[in-house]
PDB file of C-alpha atoms and ligand atoms in Angstrom:
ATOM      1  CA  UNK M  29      35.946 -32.103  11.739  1.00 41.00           C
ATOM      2  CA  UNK M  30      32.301 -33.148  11.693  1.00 45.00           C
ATOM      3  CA  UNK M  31      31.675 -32.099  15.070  1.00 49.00           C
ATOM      4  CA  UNK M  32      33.531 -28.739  14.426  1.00 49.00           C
ATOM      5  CA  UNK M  33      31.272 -28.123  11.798  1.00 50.00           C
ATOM      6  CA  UNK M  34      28.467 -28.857  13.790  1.00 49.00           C
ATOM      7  CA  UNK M  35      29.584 -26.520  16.576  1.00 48.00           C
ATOM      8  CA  UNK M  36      30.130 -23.758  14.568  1.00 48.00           C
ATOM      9  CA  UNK M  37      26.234 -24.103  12.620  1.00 47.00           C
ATOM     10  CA  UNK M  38      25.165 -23.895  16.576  1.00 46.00           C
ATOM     11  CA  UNK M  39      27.278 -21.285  17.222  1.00 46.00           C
ATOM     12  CA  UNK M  40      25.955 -18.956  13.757  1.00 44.00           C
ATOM     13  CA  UNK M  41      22.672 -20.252  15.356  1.00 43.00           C
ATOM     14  CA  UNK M  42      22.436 -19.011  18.780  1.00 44.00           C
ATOM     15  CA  UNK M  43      23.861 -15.493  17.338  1.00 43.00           C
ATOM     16  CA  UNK M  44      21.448 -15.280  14.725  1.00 43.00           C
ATOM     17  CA  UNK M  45      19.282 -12.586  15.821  1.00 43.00           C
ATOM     18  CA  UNK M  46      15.409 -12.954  16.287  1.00 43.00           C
ATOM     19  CA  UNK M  47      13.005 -12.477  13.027  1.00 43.00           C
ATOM     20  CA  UNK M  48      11.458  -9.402  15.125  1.00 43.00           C
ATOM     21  CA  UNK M  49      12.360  -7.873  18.337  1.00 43.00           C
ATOM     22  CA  UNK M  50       9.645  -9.596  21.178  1.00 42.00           C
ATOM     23  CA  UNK M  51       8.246  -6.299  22.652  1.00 45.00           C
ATOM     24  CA  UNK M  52       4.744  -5.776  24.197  1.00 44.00           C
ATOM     25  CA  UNK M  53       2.040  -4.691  21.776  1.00 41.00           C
ATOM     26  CA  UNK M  54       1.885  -1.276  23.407  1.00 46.00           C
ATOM     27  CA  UNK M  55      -0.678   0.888  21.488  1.00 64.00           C
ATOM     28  CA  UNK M  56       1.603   2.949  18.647  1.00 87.00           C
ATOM     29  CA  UNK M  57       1.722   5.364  16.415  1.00 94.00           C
ATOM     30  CA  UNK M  58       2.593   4.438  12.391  1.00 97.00           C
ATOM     31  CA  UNK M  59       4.077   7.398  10.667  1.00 97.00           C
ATOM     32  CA  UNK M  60       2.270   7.447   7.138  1.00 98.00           C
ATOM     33  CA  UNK M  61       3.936   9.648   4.156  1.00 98.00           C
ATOM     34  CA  UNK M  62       2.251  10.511   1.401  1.00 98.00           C
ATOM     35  CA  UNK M  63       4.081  10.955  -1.648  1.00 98.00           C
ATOM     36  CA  UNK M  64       1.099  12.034  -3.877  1.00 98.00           C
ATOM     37  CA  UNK M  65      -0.880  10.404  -6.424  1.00 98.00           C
ATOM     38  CA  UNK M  66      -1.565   6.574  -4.940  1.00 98.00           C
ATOM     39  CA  UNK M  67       2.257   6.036  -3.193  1.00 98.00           C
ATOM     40  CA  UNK M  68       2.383   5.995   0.428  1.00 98.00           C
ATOM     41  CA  UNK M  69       5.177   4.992   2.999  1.00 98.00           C
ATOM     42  CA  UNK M  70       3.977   3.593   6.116  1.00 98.00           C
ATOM     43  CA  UNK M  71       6.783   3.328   9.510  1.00 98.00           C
ATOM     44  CA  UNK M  72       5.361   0.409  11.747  1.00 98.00           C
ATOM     45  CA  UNK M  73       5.918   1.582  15.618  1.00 96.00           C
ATOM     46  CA  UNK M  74       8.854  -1.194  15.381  1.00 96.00           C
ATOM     47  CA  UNK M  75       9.929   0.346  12.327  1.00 96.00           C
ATOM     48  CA  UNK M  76       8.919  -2.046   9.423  1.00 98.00           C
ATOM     49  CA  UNK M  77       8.580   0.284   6.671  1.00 98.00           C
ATOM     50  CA  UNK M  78       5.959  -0.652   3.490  1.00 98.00           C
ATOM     51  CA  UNK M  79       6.229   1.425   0.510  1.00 98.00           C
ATOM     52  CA  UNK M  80       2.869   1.322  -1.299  1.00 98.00           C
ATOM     53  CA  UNK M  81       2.389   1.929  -5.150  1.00 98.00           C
ATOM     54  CA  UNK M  82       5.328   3.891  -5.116  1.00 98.00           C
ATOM     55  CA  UNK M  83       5.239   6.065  -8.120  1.00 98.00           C
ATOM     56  CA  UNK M  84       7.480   8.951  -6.258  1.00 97.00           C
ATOM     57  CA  UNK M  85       8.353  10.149  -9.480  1.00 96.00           C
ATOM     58  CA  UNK M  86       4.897  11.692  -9.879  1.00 97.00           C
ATOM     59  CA  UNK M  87       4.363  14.957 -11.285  1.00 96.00           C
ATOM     60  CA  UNK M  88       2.814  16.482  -7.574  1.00 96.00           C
ATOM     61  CA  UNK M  89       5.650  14.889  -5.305  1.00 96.00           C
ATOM     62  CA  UNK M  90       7.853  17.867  -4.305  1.00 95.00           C
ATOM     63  CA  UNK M  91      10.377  15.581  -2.818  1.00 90.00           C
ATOM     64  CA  UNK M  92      13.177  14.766  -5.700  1.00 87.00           C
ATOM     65  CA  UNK M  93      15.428  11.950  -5.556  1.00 91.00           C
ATOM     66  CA  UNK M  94      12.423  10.454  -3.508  1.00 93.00           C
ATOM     67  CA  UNK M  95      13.740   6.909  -4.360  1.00 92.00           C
ATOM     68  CA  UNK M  96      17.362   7.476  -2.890  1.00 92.00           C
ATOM     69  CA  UNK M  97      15.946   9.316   0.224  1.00 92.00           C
ATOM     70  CA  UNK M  98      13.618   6.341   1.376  1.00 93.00           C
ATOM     71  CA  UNK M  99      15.974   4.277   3.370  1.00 93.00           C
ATOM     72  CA  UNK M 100      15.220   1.224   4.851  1.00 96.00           C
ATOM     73  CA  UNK M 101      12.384  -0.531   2.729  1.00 98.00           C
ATOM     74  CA  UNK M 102      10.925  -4.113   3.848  1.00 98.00           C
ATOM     75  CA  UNK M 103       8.146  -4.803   1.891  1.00 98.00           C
ATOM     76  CA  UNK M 104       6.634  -3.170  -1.350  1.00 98.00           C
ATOM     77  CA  UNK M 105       3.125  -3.232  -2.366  1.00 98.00           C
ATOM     78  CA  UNK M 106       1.682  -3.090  -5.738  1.00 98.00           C
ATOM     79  CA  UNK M 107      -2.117  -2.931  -6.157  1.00 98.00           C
ATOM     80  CA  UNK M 108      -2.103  -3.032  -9.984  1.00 98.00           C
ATOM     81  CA  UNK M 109       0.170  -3.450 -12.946  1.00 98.00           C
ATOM     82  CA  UNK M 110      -0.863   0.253 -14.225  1.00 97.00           C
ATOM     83  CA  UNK M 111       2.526   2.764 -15.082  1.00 96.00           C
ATOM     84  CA  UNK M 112       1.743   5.094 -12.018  1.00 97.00           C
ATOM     85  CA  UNK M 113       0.658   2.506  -9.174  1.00 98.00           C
ATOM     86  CA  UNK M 114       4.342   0.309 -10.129  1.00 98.00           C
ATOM     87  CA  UNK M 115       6.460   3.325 -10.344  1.00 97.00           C
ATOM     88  CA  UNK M 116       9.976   2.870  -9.271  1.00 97.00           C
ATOM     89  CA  UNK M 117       9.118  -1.003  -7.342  1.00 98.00           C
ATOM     90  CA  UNK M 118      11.655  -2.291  -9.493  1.00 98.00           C
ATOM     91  CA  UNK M 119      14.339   0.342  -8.407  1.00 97.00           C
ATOM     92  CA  UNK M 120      13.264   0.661  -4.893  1.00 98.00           C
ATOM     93  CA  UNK M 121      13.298  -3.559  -4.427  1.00 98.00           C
ATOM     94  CA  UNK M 122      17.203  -3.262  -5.917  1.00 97.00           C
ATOM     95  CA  UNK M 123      18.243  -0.455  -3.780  1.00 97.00           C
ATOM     96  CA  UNK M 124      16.336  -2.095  -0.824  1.00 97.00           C
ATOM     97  CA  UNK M 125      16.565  -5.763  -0.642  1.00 98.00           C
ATOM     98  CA  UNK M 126      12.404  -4.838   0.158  1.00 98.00           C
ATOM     99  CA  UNK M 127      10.275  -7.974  -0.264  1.00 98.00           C
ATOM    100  CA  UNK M 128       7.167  -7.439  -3.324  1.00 98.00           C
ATOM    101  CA  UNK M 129       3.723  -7.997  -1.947  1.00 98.00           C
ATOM    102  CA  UNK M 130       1.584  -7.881  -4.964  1.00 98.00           C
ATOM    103  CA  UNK M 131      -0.885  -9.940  -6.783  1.00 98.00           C
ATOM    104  CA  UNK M 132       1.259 -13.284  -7.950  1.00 97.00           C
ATOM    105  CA  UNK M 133       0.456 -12.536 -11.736  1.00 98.00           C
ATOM    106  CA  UNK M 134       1.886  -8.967 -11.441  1.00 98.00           C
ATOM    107  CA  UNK M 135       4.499  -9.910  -9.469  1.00 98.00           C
ATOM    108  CA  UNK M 136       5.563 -12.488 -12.198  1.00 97.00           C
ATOM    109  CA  UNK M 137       5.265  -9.502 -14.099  1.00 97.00           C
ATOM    110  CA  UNK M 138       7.573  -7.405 -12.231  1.00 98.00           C
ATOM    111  CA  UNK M 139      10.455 -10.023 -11.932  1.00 98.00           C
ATOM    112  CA  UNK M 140      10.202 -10.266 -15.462  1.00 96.00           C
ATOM    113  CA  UNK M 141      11.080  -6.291 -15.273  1.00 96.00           C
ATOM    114  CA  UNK M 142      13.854  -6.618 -13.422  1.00 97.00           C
ATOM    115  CA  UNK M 143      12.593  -6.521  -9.534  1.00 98.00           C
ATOM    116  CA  UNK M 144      14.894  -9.466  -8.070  1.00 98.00           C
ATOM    117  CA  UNK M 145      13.361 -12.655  -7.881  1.00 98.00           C
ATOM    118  CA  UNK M 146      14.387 -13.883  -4.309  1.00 97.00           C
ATOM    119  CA  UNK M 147      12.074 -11.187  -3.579  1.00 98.00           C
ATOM    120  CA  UNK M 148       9.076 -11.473  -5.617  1.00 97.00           C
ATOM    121  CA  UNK M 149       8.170 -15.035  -4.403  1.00 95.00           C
ATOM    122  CA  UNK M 150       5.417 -16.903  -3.869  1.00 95.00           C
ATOM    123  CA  UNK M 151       5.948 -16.441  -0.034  1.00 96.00           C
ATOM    124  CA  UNK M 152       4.666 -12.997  -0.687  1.00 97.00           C
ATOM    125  CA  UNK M 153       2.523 -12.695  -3.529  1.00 97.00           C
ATOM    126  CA  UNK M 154      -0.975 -13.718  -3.019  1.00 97.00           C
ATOM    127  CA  UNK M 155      -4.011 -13.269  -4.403  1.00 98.00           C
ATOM    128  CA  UNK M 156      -7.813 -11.871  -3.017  1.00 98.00           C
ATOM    129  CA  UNK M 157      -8.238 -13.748   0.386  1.00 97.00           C
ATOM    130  CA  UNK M 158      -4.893 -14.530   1.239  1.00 98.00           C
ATOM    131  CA  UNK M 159      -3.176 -12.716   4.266  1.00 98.00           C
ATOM    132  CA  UNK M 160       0.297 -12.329   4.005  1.00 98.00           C
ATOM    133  CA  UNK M 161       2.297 -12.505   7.463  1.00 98.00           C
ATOM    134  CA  UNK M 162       5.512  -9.970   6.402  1.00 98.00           C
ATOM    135  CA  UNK M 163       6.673 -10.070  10.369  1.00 97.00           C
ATOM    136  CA  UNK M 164       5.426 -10.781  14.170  1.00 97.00           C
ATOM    137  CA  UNK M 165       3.807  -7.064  13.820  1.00 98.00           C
ATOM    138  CA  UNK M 166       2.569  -6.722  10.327  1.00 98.00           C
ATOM    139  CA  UNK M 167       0.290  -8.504   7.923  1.00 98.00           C
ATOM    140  CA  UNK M 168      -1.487  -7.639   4.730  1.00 98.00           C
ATOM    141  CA  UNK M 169      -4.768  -8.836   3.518  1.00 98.00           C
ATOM    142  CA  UNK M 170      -5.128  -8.724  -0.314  1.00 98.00           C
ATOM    143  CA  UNK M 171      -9.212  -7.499  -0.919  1.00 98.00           C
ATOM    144  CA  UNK M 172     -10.365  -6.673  -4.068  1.00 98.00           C
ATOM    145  CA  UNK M 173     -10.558  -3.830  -6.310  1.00 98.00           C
ATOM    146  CA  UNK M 174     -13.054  -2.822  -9.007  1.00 98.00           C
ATOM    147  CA  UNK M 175     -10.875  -2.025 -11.868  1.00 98.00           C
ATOM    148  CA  UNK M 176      -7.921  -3.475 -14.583  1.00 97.00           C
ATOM    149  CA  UNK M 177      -4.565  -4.317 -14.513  1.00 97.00           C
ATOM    150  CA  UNK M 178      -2.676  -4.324 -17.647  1.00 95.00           C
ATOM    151  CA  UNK M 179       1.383  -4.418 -16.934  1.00 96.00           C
ATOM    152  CA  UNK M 180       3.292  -2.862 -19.763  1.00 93.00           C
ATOM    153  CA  UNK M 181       6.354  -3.629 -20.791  1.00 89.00           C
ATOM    154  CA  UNK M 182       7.670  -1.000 -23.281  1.00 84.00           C
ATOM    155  CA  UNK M 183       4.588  -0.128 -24.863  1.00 84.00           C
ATOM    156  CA  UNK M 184       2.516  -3.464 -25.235  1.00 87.00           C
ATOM    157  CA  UNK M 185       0.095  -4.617 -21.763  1.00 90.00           C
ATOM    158  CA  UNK M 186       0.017  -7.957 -20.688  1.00 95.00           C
ATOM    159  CA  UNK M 187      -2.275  -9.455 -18.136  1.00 96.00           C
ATOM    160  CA  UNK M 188      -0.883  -9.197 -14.555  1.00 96.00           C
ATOM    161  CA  UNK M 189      -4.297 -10.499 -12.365  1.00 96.00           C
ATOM    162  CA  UNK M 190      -6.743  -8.376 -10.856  1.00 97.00           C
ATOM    163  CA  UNK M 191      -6.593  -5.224  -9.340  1.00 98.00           C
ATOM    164  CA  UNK M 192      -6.484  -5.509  -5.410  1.00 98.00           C
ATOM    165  CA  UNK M 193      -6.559  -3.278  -2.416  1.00 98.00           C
ATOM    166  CA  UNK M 194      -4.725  -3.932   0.797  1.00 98.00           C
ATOM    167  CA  UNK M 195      -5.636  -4.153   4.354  1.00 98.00           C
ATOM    168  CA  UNK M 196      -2.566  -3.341   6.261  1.00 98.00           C
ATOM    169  CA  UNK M 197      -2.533  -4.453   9.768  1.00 98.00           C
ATOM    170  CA  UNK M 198       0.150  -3.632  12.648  1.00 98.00           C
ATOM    171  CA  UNK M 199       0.058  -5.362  16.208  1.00 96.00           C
ATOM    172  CA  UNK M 200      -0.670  -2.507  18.719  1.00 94.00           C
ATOM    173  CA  UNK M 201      -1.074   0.136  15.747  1.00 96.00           C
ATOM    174  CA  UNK M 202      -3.751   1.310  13.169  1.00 98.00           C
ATOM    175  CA  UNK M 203      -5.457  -0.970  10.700  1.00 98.00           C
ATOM    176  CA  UNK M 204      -4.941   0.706   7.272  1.00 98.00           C
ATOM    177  CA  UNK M 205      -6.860   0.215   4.289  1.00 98.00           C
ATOM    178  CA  UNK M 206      -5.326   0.891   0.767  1.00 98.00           C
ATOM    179  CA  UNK M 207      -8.186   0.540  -1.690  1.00 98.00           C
ATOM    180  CA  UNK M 208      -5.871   0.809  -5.281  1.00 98.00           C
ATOM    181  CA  UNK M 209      -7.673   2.326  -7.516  1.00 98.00           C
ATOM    182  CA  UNK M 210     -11.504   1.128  -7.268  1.00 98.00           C
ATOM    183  CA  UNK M 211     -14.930   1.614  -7.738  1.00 98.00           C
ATOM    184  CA  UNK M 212     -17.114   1.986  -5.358  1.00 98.00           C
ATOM    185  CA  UNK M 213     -18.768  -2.002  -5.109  1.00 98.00           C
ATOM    186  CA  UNK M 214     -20.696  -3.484  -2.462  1.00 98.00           C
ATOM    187  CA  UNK M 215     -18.073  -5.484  -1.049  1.00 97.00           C
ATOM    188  CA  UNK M 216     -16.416  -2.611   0.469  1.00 98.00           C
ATOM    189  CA  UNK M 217     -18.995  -3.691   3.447  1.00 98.00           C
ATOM    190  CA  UNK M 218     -17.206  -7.008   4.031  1.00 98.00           C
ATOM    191  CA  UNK M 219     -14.080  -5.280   4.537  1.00 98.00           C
ATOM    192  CA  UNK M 220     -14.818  -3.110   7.459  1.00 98.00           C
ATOM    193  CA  UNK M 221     -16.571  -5.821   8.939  1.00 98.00           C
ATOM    194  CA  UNK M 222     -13.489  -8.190   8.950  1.00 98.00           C
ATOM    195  CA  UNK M 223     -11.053  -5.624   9.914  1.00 97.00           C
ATOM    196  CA  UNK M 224     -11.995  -2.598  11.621  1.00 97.00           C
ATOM    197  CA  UNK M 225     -10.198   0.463   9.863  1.00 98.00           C
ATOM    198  CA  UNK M 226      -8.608   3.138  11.375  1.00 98.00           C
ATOM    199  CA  UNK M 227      -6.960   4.905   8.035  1.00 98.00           C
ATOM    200  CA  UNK M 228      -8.721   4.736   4.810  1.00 98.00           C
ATOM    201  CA  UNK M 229      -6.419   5.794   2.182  1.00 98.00           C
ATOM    202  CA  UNK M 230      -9.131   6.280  -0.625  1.00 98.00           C
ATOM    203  CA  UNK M 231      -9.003   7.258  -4.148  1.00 98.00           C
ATOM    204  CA  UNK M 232     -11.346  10.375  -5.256  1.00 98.00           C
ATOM    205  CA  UNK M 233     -10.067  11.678  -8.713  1.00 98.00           C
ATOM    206  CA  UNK M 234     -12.981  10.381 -10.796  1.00 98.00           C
ATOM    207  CA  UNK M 235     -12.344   9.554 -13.932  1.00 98.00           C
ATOM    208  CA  UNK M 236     -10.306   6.233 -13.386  1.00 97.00           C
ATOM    209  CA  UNK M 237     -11.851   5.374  -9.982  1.00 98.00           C
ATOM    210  CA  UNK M 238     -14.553   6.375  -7.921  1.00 98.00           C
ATOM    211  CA  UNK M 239     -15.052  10.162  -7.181  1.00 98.00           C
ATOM    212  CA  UNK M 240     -15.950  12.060  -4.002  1.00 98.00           C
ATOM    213  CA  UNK M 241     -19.111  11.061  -3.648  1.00 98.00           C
ATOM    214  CA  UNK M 242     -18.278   7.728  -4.730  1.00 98.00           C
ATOM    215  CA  UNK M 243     -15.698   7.823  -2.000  1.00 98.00           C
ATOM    216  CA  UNK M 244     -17.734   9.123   0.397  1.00 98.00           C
ATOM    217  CA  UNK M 245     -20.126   6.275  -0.074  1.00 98.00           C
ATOM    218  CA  UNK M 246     -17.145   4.190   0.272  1.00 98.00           C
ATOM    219  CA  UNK M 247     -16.164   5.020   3.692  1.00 98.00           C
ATOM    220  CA  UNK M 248     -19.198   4.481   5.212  1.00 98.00           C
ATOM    221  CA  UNK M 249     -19.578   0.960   3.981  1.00 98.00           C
ATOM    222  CA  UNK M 250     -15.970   0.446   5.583  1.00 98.00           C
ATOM    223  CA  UNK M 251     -16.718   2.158   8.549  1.00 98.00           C
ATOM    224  CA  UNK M 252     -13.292   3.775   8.838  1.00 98.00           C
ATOM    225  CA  UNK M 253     -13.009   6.147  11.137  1.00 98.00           C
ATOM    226  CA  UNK M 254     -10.736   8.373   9.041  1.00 98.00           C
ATOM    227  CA  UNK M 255      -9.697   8.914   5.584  1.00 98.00           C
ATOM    228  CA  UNK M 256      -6.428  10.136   3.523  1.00 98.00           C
ATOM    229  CA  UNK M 257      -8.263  10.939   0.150  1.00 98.00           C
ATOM    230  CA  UNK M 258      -5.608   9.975  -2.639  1.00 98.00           C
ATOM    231  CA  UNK M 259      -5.170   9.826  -6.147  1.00 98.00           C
ATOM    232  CA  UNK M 260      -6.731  13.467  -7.294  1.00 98.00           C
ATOM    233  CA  UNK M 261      -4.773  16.471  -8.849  1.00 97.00           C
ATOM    234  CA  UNK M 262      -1.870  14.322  -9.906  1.00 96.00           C
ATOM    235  CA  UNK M 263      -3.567  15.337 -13.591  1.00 93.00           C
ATOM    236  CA  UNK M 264      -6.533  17.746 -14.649  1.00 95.00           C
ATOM    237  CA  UNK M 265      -8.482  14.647 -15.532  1.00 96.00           C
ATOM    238  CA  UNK M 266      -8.403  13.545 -11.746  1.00 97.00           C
ATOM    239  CA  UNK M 267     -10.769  16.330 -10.987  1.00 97.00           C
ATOM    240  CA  UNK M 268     -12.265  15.247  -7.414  1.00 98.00           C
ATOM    241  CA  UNK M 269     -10.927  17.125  -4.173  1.00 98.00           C
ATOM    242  CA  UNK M 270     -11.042  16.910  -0.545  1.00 98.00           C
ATOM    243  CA  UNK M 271     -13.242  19.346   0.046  1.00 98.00           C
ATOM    244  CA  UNK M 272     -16.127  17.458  -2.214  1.00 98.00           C
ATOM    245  CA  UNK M 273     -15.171  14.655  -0.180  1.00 98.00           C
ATOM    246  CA  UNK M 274     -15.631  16.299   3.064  1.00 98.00           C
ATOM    247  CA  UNK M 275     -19.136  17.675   1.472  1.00 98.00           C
ATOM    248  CA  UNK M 276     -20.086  14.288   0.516  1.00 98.00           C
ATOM    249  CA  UNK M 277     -19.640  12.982   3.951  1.00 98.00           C
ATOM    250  CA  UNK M 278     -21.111  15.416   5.775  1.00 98.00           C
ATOM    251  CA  UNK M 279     -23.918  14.782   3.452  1.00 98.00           C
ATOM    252  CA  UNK M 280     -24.360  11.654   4.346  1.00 97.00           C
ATOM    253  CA  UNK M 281     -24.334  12.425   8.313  1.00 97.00           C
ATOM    254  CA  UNK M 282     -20.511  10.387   8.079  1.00 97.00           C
ATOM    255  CA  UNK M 283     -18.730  10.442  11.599  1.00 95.00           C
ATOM    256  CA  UNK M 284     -15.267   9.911   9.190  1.00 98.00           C
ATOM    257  CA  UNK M 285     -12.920  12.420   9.683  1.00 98.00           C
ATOM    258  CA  UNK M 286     -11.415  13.473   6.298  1.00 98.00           C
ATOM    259  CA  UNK M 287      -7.600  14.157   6.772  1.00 98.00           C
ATOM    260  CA  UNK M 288      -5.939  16.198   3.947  1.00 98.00           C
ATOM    261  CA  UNK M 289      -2.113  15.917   3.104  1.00 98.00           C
ATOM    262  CA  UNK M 290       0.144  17.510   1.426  1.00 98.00           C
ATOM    263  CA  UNK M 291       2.364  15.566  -0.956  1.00 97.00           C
ATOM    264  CA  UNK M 292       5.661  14.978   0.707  1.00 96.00           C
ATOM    265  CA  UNK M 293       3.923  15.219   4.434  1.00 97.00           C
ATOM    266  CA  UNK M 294       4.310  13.053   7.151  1.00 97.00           C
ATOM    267  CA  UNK M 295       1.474  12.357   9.768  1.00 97.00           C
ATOM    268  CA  UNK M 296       1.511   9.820  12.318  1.00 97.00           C
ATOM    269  CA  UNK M 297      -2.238   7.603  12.757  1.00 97.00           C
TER     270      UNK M 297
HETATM  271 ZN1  LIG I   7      -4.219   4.841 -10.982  1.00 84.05          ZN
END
């Protein structure tokens, strides 16, 4: 019986299939969607899918039922315990089965809420500094952010850690840089020097973050070469717009290319 046992383990073994398909790191496209506000969807080339901050319930997302359209999720990223960065995490990590890469106080945080535990583990929470390895083609560096992080549950915050940013990285694809919702801050240099990035997706509203000159400021101590300006418009408050953005650059002699989407679009880096 013993050996039967052991025969069939080798068996469920060999036809267990490989973490990640072994393919050559052929230069690829990631398809990034942009859901408005701070949530993004990124499609690896070998199709690992990260939802970021995905609050696709927000007021300039023409795409209803957002949450039941997404499909396949693997991993979802939270930069900050704040109402419209979590969103629907919690729904999208039960629908899903999608992993929670946030910071490890936040993502305590979340499992209290109801995102399922088995996937809000210490395997994939970090903190500032760590690098989380989500697959053979993806990793995500968790950099800091200038801001707070309150999580609340009904009405009352609690503390879930600092704010971060992410730097997403895919073997034989773009580098992308989340920056959460952030400041501009001097550190921003360090960044681009550790990781070159190809897609800046960069926060320009004002108000709760930096603005477009702010921003602009911002890109060119990352040196990315482009930039998906983010969380403006969502609310009148979040006053700052592309086209101060693209101003600001150009004032500053910036070789960034400033790419504008529309919520709901689709563009591949
Ligand atoms: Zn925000």
């Amino acid at each position: 019986m013993k050996t039967l046992a052991a025969l069939a383990a080798l068996t469920l073994l060999a036809a267990a299939p490989a973490a990640a398909p072994a393919q050559p790191a052929a230069a690829g496209k990631a398809e990034i969607t942009w859901y408005g506000h701070a949530a993004f969807v990124v499609r690896t080339p070998r199709g690992f899918v990260l939802a970021i901050d995905p609050w696709l319930s927000n007021p300039a997302n023409p795409v209803k039922d957002a949450v039941d359209k997404l499909g396949k999720v693997d991993a979802v990223l939270v930069t900050h315990g704040h109402r419209d960065h979590v969103g629907e995490a919690v729904a999208i990590g039960k629908r899903t089965h999608a992993r929670l890469v946030a910071p490890y106080e936040l993502a305590q945080q979340l499992a209290a809420a109801g995102y399922p535990k088995e996937q809000a583990g210490m395997d994939t929470s970090g903190n500032m500094g760590g690098t989380i390895r989500l697959s053979d083609e993806v990793s995500v560096s968790i950099v800091p952010a200038v801001h707070s992080s309150g999580f609340a549950h009904g009405d009352t915050p609690v503390y879930a850690g600092n704010p971060v940013g992410f730097v997403i990285r895919i073997q034989g694809g773009p580098t992308i840089y989340h920056t959460g919702d952030t400041d501009l801050f001097g550190d921003l240099r360090l960044i681009g020097e550790r990781w070159p990035v190809d897609v800046m997706l960069a926060c320009i509203g004002g108000h709760f973050t930096m603005d477009p000159e702010g921003a602009a400021a911002a890109v060119e101590m990352v040196g990315a070469k482009q930039v998906v300006p983010m969380h403006y418009g969502t609310f009148p408050l979040l006053a700052g717009t592309p086209s101060e953005l693209e101003r600001a650059i150009a004032a500053r002699d910036g070789k960034a290319r400033v790419v504008v989407m529309k919520p709901g679009e689709t563009r591949s880096f």
